[in-house]
Amino acid sequence: MDLDAVRTFVAVADAGQFQDAATALSITQQAVSKRIAVLEKDLQVRLFNRTARGAHLTIDGQTFLPHARELLRVEARADASVRPGRRALRVDVHSRRIAPAVLLQDFHRAHPRIELDVVTLDADVHAAMAAVEAGAVDATFHAVPVPARHLPDGIRTARVIDEHHELLVGPRHALANARVVTPGQLAAHRIWMPGMALGTEWADYYDELAAAFGLTIDLVGPVFGNEALLAEIADSAQLATLAGERTRYLWPDSYDLRRIPVRHPAPIYPMSLIWRDDNPHPALAALRDHLDSRRVRAPDAEVWLPTWVS
Amino acid sequence: MDLDAVRTFVAVADAGQFQDAATALSITQQAVSKRIAVLEKDLQVRLFNRTARGAHLTIDGQTFLPHARELLRVEARADASVRPGRRALRVDVHSRRIAPAVLLQDFHRAHPRIELDVVTLDADVHAAMAAVEAGAVDATFHAVPVPARHLPDGIRTARVIDEHHELLVGPRHALANARVVTPGQLAAHRIWMPGMALGTEWADYYDELAAAFGLTIDLVGPVFGNEALLAEIADSAQLATLAGERTRYLWPDSYDLRRIPVRHPAPIYPMSLIWRDDNPHPALAALRDHLDSRRVRAPDAEVWLPTWVS
DNA sequence: TACTTTCACAACAATCGGTTGTGGCTCGCC
DNA sequence: GGCGAGCCACAACCGATTGTTGTGAAAGTA
């Protein structure tokens, strides 16, 4: 099926005659006639009744018309999804479960008309930044463990998310009924975070956090996935894990997991939006405004930040 | 945008390399290469990274892929909507508010996989029957005011709907609080049914009904549409109208309209399904089965039927 | 009847889209 | 490091497609 023929079909259906449709499409009436004839032959169905006063849809044409329009709509969306200068704002969130994804969803609710393309590059800061630099994505969310002056030329960052932490424990854990926990209290317990890839900015952060408060954070061990991790924690009196406050977790009620805020001080995982200064995408400015407006700053005295925060 | 190119794009994305996609599409690798190149030029975006071990999607390709699949899905549906032998069962319901439409919706719920195309031909029995004969629609619902032996050759009918009536009145009407009304009781009141086109089988039916029970049924008068009719009736102490039991009406609560069954005897508007005997569409048999199973027959003693019912 | 407007058919030219043939590149193997 | 295998791209060629112009039949209108 030829989309130009479909477009022509819709034009004729709208115009009511071949000649006007031809004018609208800047081709000759004969070309329109041919295209429709080919489409009809293709579908093995007559789409128009031709009269001396124009063409009107047959019952098959009426049936086909909404499908034809849908086809053109989908084509336009497909085109707009990638065409440079017109495509949706493409933002890398690193993982669809963590705060950036939640904030993007929030942004989408606030601006439903803005086309968004949420991707996960599965890359660390540096690779993601390279993707931004190359224009593969318009923006990415990451902790930026280097001072702004060391960033590549033309790359800009803004700290937009101060993510607090929660301890995730099962009902038999010693801290299961705590309303909040302090980092100091955690020193006595084992924190288990398998799959937190070594050498990434996340591992750096948790290393420094562990050192600062004398914590035992296990980053190694086989990674069976998130569902397995939750099941183990639900079942264990010793195991606990740390999660971002806005990280999305789902578990069965029977797990009876508790999310306990970590405070006094509250360790903060600072994430920045990273984008190219010369990116003219209008939705990018809207996203930055939105993130600014949703930013909540905790008083400095009550938080702990890694040393590399500029 | 060329759908063959889109199809090729999806094939390559699935296969992971041009050669295999070419084999799957029964064309040469060079043709695949050309199609993808044209598509990329068209979209002004690179869709694949070519390596010596195949081709994998760029980020733009990843973004485009779901749109491409959607495009092909919609194309398939558009094609299936009209292609003879594969198209959806096309049924004329005369009006989307009356019992046939309700029953078709019921059928759709019972068989969600069967593709249905519900149309309104805006034609009387004879024109609708001609449409069935010509194959424009697979079936139509109508009262058939002629004996079966007078039907065109190859046309079959089955009485599938015995529609009861309700009186529709406003709260100030004399019958507003009746639980049921008899046709005899209605003789004292004015029944208003504007828009019931003269010369159709509906008008014939209501003419005969009026004669049988001495009713005053107004079929004439300006037709301002259904909403206007309901508003007038809600407001009037005299006006009432008759409606099929399963006819769909919507009105604001403030109208406080009452639907009062007409019984003892219950006038019945008998509608048949009309189809071509040689129509092999499998969904047609399913529809007939369904209608048969839903058919409710009232005892003959309690109903009134027009004389032309065979 | 003559005129206008509709769409379809025929002939021709340009373009498109396929094939075959070939070459450059990269990877893995010896 | 050299070499073969496998991948994709480019070029030449050729038939099919798709547009154009010119023309004609049919039907409504003055």
CSV table of N, CA, C and O in Angstrom, one decimal, chain A residues 1 42-45 64 67 71, chain B residues 72-84 86-88:
chain,number,residue,atom,x,y,z
A,1,MET,N,0.8,-1.2,0.0
A,1,MET,CA,0.0,0.0,0.0
A,1,MET,C,0.9,1.3,0.0
A,1,MET,O,1.8,1.3,0.8
A,42,ASP,N,-5.2,-2.5,-5.9
A,42,ASP,CA,-4.5,-3.0,-4.8
A,42,ASP,C,-5.4,-3.7,-3.8
A,42,ASP,O,-5.2,-4.8,-3.3
A,43,LEU,N,-6.4,-2.9,-3.4
A,43,LEU,CA,-7.3,-3.4,-2.3
A,43,LEU,C,-8.5,-4.2,-2.9
A,43,LEU,O,-9.3,-4.8,-2.1
A,44,GLN,N,-8.5,-4.3,-4.2
A,44,GLN,CA,-9.6,-5.1,-4.9
A,44,GLN,C,-10.9,-4.6,-4.5
A,44,GLN,O,-11.8,-5.4,-4.2
A,45,VAL,N,-11.1,-3.3,-4.4
A,45,VAL,CA,-12.3,-2.7,-4.0
A,45,VAL,C,-12.5,-1.4,-4.6
A,45,VAL,O,-11.5,-0.7,-4.9
A,64,PHE,N,-12.9,2.6,4.6
A,64,PHE,CA,-11.5,2.8,4.6
A,64,PHE,C,-11.0,4.1,5.1
A,64,PHE,O,-9.9,4.2,5.6
A,67,HIS,N,-9.4,4.6,8.5
A,67,HIS,CA,-8.2,3.9,8.6
A,67,HIS,C,-7.1,4.7,7.8
A,67,HIS,O,-5.9,4.7,8.2
A,71,LEU,N,-3.7,6.1,9.3
A,71,LEU,CA,-2.4,5.8,8.7
A,71,LEU,C,-1.6,7.0,8.5
A,71,LEU,O,-0.4,7.0,8.9
B,72,LEU,N,3.0,-0.3,10.4
B,72,LEU,CA,2.7,-1.6,9.7
B,72,LEU,C,1.4,-2.2,10.3
B,72,LEU,O,0.6,-2.8,9.5
B,73,ARG,N,1.2,-2.1,11.6
B,73,ARG,CA,0.0,-2.6,12.2
B,73,ARG,C,-1.2,-1.9,11.6
B,73,ARG,O,-2.2,-2.5,11.2
B,74,VAL,N,-1.1,-0.6,11.6
B,74,VAL,CA,-2.3,0.2,11.1
B,74,VAL,C,-2.5,-0.1,9.6
B,74,VAL,O,-3.6,-0.2,9.1
B,75,GLU,N,-1.4,-0.3,8.9
B,75,GLU,CA,-1.6,-0.6,7.4
B,75,GLU,C,-2.3,-1.9,7.3
B,75,GLU,O,-3.3,-2.0,6.5
B,76,ALA,N,-1.9,-2.9,8.1
B,76,ALA,CA,-2.6,-4.2,8.0
B,76,ALA,C,-4.1,-4.1,8.3
B,76,ALA,O,-4.9,-4.7,7.7
B,77,ARG,N,-4.4,-3.3,9.4
B,77,ARG,CA,-5.8,-3.1,9.7
B,77,ARG,C,-6.6,-2.4,8.6
B,77,ARG,O,-7.7,-2.7,8.3
B,78,ALA,N,-5.9,-1.3,8.0
B,78,ALA,CA,-6.6,-0.6,7.0
B,78,ALA,C,-6.9,-1.5,5.8
B,78,ALA,O,-8.0,-1.5,5.2
B,79,ASP,N,-5.9,-2.3,5.5
B,79,ASP,CA,-6.1,-3.3,4.4
B,79,ASP,C,-7.2,-4.3,4.7
B,79,ASP,O,-8.1,-4.5,3.9
B,80,ALA,N,-7.2,-4.8,5.9
B,80,ALA,CA,-8.2,-5.8,6.3
B,80,ALA,C,-9.6,-5.2,6.4
B,80,ALA,O,-10.6,-5.9,6.3
B,81,SER,N,-9.6,-3.9,6.5
B,81,SER,CA,-11.0,-3.2,6.7
B,81,SER,C,-11.8,-3.3,5.4
B,81,SER,O,-13.0,-3.3,5.5
B,82,VAL,N,-11.2,-3.4,4.3
B,82,VAL,CA,-11.9,-3.4,3.0
B,82,VAL,C,-11.7,-4.6,2.1
B,82,VAL,O,-12.5,-4.9,1.3
B,83,ARG,N,-10.5,-5.3,2.3
B,83,ARG,CA,-10.2,-6.3,1.3
B,83,ARG,C,-11.2,-7.4,1.3
B,83,ARG,O,-11.5,-8.0,2.4
B,84,PRO,N,-11.8,-7.7,0.2
B,84,PRO,CA,-12.8,-8.7,0.1
B,84,PRO,C,-12.3,-10.1,0.6
B,84,PRO,O,-11.2,-10.4,0.4
B,86,ARG,N,-11.6,-10.7,3.6
B,86,ARG,CA,-10.9,-10.6,4.8
B,86,ARG,C,-11.4,-9.5,5.7
B,86,ARG,O,-11.0,-9.3,6.8
B,87,ARG,N,-12.3,-8.7,5.1
B,87,ARG,CA,-12.7,-7.5,5.8
B,87,ARG,C,-13.7,-7.9,6.9
B,87,ARG,O,-14.2,-8.9,7.0
B,88,ALA,N,-13.8,-6.9,7.8
B,88,ALA,CA,-14.7,-7.0,9.0
B,88,ALA,C,-16.1,-7.3,8.5
B,88,ALA,O,-16.5,-6.8,7.4
